[in-house]
Short mmCIF file of the C-alpha atoms (twelve columns), coordinates in Angstrom:
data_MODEL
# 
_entry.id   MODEL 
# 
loop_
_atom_site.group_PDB 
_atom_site.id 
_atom_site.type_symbol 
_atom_site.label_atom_id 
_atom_site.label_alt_id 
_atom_site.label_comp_id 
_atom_site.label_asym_id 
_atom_site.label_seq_id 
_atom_site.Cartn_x 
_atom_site.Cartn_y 
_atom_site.Cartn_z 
_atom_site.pdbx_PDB_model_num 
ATOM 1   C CA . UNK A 1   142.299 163.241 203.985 1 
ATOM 2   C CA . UNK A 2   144.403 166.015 202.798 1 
ATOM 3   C CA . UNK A 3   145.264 168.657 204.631 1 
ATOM 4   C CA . UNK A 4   145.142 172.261 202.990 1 
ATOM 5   C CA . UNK A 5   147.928 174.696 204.400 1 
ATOM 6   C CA . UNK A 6   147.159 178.213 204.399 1 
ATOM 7   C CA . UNK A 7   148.775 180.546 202.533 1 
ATOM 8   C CA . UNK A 8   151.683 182.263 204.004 1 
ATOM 9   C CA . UNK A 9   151.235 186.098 204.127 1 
ATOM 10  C CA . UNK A 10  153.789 188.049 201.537 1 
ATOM 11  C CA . UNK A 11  156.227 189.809 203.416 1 
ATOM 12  C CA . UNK A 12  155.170 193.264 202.806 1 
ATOM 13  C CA . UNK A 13  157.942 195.653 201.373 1 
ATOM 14  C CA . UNK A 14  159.228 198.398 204.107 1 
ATOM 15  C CA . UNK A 15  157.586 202.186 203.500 1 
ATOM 16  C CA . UNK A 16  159.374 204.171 201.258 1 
ATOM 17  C CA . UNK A 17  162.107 206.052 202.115 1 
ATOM 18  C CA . UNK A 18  160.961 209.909 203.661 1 
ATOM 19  C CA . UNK A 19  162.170 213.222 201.166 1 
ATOM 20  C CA . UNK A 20  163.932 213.683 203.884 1 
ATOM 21  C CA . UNK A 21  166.006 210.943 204.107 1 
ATOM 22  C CA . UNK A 22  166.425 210.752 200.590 1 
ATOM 23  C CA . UNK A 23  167.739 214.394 200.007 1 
ATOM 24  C CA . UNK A 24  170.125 213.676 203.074 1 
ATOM 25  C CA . UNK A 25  171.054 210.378 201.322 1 
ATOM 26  C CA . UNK A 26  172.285 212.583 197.753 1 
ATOM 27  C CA . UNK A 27  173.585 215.474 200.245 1 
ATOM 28  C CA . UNK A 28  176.087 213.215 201.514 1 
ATOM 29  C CA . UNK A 29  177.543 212.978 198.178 1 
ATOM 30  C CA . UNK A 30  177.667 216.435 197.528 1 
ATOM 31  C CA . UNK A 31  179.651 217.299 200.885 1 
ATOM 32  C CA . UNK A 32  182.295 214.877 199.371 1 
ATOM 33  C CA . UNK A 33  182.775 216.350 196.692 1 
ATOM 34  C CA . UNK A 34  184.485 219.721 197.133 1 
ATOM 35  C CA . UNK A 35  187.013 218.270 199.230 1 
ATOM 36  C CA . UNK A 36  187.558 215.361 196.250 1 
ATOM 37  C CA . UNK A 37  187.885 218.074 193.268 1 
ATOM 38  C CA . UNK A 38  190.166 220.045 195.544 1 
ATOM 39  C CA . UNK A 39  192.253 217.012 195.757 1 
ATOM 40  C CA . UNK A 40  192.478 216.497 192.712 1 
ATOM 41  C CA . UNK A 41  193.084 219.751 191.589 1 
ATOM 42  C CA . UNK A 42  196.254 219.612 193.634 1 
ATOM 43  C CA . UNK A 43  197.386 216.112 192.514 1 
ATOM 44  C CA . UNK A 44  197.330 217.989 189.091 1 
ATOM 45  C CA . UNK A 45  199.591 220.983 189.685 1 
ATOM 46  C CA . UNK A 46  196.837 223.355 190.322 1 
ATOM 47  C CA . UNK A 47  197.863 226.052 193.116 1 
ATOM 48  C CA . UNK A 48  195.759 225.541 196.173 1 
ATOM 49  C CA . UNK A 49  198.192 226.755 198.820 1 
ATOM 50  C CA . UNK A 50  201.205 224.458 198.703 1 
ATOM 51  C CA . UNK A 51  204.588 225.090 197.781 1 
ATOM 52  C CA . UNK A 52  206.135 222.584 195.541 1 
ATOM 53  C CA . UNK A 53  208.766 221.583 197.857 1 
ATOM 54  C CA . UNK A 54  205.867 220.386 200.000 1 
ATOM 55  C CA . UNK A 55  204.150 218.685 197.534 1 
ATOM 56  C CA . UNK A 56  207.362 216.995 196.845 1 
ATOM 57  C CA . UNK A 57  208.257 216.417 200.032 1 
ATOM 58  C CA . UNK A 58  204.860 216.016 202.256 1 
ATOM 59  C CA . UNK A 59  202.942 214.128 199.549 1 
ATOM 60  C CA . UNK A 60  205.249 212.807 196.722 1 
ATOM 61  C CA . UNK A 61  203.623 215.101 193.757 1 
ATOM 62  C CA . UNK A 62  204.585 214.305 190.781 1 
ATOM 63  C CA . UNK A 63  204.952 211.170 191.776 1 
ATOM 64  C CA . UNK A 64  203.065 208.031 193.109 1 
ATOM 65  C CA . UNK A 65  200.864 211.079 195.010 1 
ATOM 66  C CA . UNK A 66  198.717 212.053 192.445 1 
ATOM 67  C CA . UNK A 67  197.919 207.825 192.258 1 
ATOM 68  C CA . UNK A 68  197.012 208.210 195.967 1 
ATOM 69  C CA . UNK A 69  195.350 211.503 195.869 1 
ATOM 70  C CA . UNK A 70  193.402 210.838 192.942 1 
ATOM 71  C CA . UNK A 71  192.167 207.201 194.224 1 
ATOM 72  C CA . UNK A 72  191.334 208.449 197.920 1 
ATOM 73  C CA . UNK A 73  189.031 211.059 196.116 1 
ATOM 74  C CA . UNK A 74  187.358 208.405 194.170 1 
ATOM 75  C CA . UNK A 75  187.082 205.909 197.324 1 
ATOM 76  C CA . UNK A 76  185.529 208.728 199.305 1 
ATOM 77  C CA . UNK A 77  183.368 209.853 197.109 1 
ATOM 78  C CA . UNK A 78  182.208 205.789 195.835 1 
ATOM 79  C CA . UNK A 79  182.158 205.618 200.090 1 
ATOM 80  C CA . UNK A 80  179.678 209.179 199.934 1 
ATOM 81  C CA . UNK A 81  177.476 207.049 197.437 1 
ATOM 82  C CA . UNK A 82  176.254 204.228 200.377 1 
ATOM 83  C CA . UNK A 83  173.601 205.884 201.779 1 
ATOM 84  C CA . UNK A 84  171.610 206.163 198.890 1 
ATOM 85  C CA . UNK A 85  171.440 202.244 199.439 1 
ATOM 86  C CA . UNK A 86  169.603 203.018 202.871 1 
ATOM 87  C CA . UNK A 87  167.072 205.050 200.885 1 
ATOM 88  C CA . UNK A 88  166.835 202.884 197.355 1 
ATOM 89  C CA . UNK A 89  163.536 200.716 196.822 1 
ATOM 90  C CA . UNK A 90  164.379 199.351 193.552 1 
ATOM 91  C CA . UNK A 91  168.065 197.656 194.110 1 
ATOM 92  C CA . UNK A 92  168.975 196.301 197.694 1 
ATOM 93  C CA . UNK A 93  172.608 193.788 197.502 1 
ATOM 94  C CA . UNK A 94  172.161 192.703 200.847 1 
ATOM 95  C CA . UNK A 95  169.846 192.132 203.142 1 
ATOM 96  C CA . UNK A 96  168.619 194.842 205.621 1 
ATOM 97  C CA . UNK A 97  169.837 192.374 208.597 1 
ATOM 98  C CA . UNK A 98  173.390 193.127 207.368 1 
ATOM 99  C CA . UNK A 99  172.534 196.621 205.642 1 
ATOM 100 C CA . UNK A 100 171.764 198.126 208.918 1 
ATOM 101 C CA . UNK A 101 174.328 197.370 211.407 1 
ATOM 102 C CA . UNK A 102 177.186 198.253 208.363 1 
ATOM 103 C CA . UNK A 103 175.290 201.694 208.093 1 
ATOM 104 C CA . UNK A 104 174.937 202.130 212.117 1 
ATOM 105 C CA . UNK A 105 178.970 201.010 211.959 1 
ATOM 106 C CA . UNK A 106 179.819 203.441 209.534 1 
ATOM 107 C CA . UNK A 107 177.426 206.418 210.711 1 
ATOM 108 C CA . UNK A 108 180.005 205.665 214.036 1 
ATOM 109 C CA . UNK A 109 183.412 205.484 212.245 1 
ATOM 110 C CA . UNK A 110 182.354 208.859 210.475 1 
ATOM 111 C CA . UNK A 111 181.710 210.128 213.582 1 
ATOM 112 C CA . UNK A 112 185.074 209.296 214.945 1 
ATOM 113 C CA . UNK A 113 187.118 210.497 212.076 1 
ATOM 114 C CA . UNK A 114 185.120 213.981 211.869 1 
ATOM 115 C CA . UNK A 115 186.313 214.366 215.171 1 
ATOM 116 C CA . UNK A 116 189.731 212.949 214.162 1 
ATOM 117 C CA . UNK A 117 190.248 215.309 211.405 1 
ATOM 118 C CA . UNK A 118 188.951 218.267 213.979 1 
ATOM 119 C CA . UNK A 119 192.110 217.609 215.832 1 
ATOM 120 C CA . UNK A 120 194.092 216.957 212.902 1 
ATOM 121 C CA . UNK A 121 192.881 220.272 211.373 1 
ATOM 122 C CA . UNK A 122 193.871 222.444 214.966 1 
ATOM 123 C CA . UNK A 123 197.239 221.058 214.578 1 
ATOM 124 C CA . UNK A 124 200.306 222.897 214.583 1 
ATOM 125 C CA . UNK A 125 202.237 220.804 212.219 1 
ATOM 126 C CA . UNK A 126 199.082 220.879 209.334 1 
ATOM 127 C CA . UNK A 127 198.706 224.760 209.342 1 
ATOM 128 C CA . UNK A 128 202.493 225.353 208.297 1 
ATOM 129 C CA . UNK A 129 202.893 222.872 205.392 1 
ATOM 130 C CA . UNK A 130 199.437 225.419 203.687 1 
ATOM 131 C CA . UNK A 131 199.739 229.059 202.565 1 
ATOM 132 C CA . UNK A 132 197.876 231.581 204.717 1 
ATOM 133 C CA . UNK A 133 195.248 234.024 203.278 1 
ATOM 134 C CA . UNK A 134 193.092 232.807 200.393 1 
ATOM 135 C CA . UNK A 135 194.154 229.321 200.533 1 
ATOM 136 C CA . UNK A 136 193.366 228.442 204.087 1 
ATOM 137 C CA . UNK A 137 189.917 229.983 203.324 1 
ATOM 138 C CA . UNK A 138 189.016 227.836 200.367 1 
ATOM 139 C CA . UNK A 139 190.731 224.930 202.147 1 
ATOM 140 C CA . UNK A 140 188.137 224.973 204.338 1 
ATOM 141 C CA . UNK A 141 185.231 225.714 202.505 1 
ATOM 142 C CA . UNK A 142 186.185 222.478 200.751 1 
ATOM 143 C CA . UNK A 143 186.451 220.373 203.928 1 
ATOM 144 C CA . UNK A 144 183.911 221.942 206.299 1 
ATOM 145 C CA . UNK A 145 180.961 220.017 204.246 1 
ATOM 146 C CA . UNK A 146 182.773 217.007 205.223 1 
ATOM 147 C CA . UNK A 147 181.763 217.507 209.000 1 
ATOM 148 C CA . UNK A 148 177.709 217.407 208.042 1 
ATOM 149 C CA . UNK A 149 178.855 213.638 206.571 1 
ATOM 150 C CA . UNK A 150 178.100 211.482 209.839 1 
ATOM 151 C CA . UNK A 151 174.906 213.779 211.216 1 
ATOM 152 C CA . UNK A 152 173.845 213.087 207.503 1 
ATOM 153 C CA . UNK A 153 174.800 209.436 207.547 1 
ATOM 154 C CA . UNK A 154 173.648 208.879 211.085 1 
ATOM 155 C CA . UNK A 155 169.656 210.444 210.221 1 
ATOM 156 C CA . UNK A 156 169.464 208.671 206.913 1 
ATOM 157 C CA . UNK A 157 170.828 205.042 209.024 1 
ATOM 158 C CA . UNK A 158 168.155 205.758 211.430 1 
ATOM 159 C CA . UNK A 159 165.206 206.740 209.179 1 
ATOM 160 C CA . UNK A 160 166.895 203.396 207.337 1 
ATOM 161 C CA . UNK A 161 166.820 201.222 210.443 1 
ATOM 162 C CA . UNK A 162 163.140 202.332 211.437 1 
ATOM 163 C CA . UNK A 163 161.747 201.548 208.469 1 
ATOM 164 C CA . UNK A 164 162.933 197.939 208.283 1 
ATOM 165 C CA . UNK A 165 161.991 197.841 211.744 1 
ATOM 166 C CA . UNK A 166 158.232 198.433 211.207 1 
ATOM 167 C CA . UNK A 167 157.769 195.310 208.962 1 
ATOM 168 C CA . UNK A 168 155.268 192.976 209.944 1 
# 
């Protein structure tokens, strides 16, 4: 007597990712990047509202500051790159068991330091190291994208978590 086992259904793959989600997903990585080329630009003696005593001084340029400058713009902007993970049906490193509750964890950190930086920003002590006038504009036309970053992050984790949800 042999016993035949039915075949076990295929786990069917999750829906695709929405437009939506996706062109959130690549906006995230745009916002980043003013801020990172502004960096940059200033770890590389480009004028963008400091005096060179405070670049000296404040953030050690020349120096080991342009190492730090340059690297935290490539960390953020490698960071900015994530959520296209959340909408990517061809290459997934990890599970969507650990995928989602890293993206809900860093949709909430995001979160935190937007409203970190807020503060930061209002401070006393970070409007007199930078130049009035032009500067402080383009300053923060550089860094105002980075405030859509964890609305962005936070929709695209959702739309992310809801999909994976929804398989059978």
């Amino acid at each position: 007597m042999t016993t035949e086992t039915a075949p076990r259904p295929a786990a069917s793959a999750p829906a695709p990712a929405p437009a939506w989600a996706r062109r959130a997903a690549h906006a995230i990585a745009l916002c980043a990047l003013p801020s990172g080329l502004w960096r940059i630009a200033m770890a590389f003696g480009v004028y963008v509202g400091y005096s060179d005593q405070v670049l000296r001084d404040i953030f050690d340029i020349p120096g080991w500051g342009v190492a730090y400058v340059v690297g935290l713009s490539v960390l953020i902007e490698l960071g900015a790159l994530f959520p296209l993970l959340l909408v990517s049906d061809r290459w997934l490193p990890v599970p969507p068991g650990v995928l989602a509750p890293l993206a809900w964890t860093a949709s909430g950190i995001l979160v935190l330091v937007a409203l970190w930086q807020l503060v930061v920003a209002l401070t006393v002590e970070s409007q007199t190291y930078l130049a009035s006038g032009t500067a402080q504009t383009v300053w923060g036309l550089v860094f105002a994208p980075l405030f859509a970053i964890p609305a962005l992050m936070t929709a695209v984790t959702w739309s992310y978590a809801k999909r994976h949800r929804a398989r059978p």
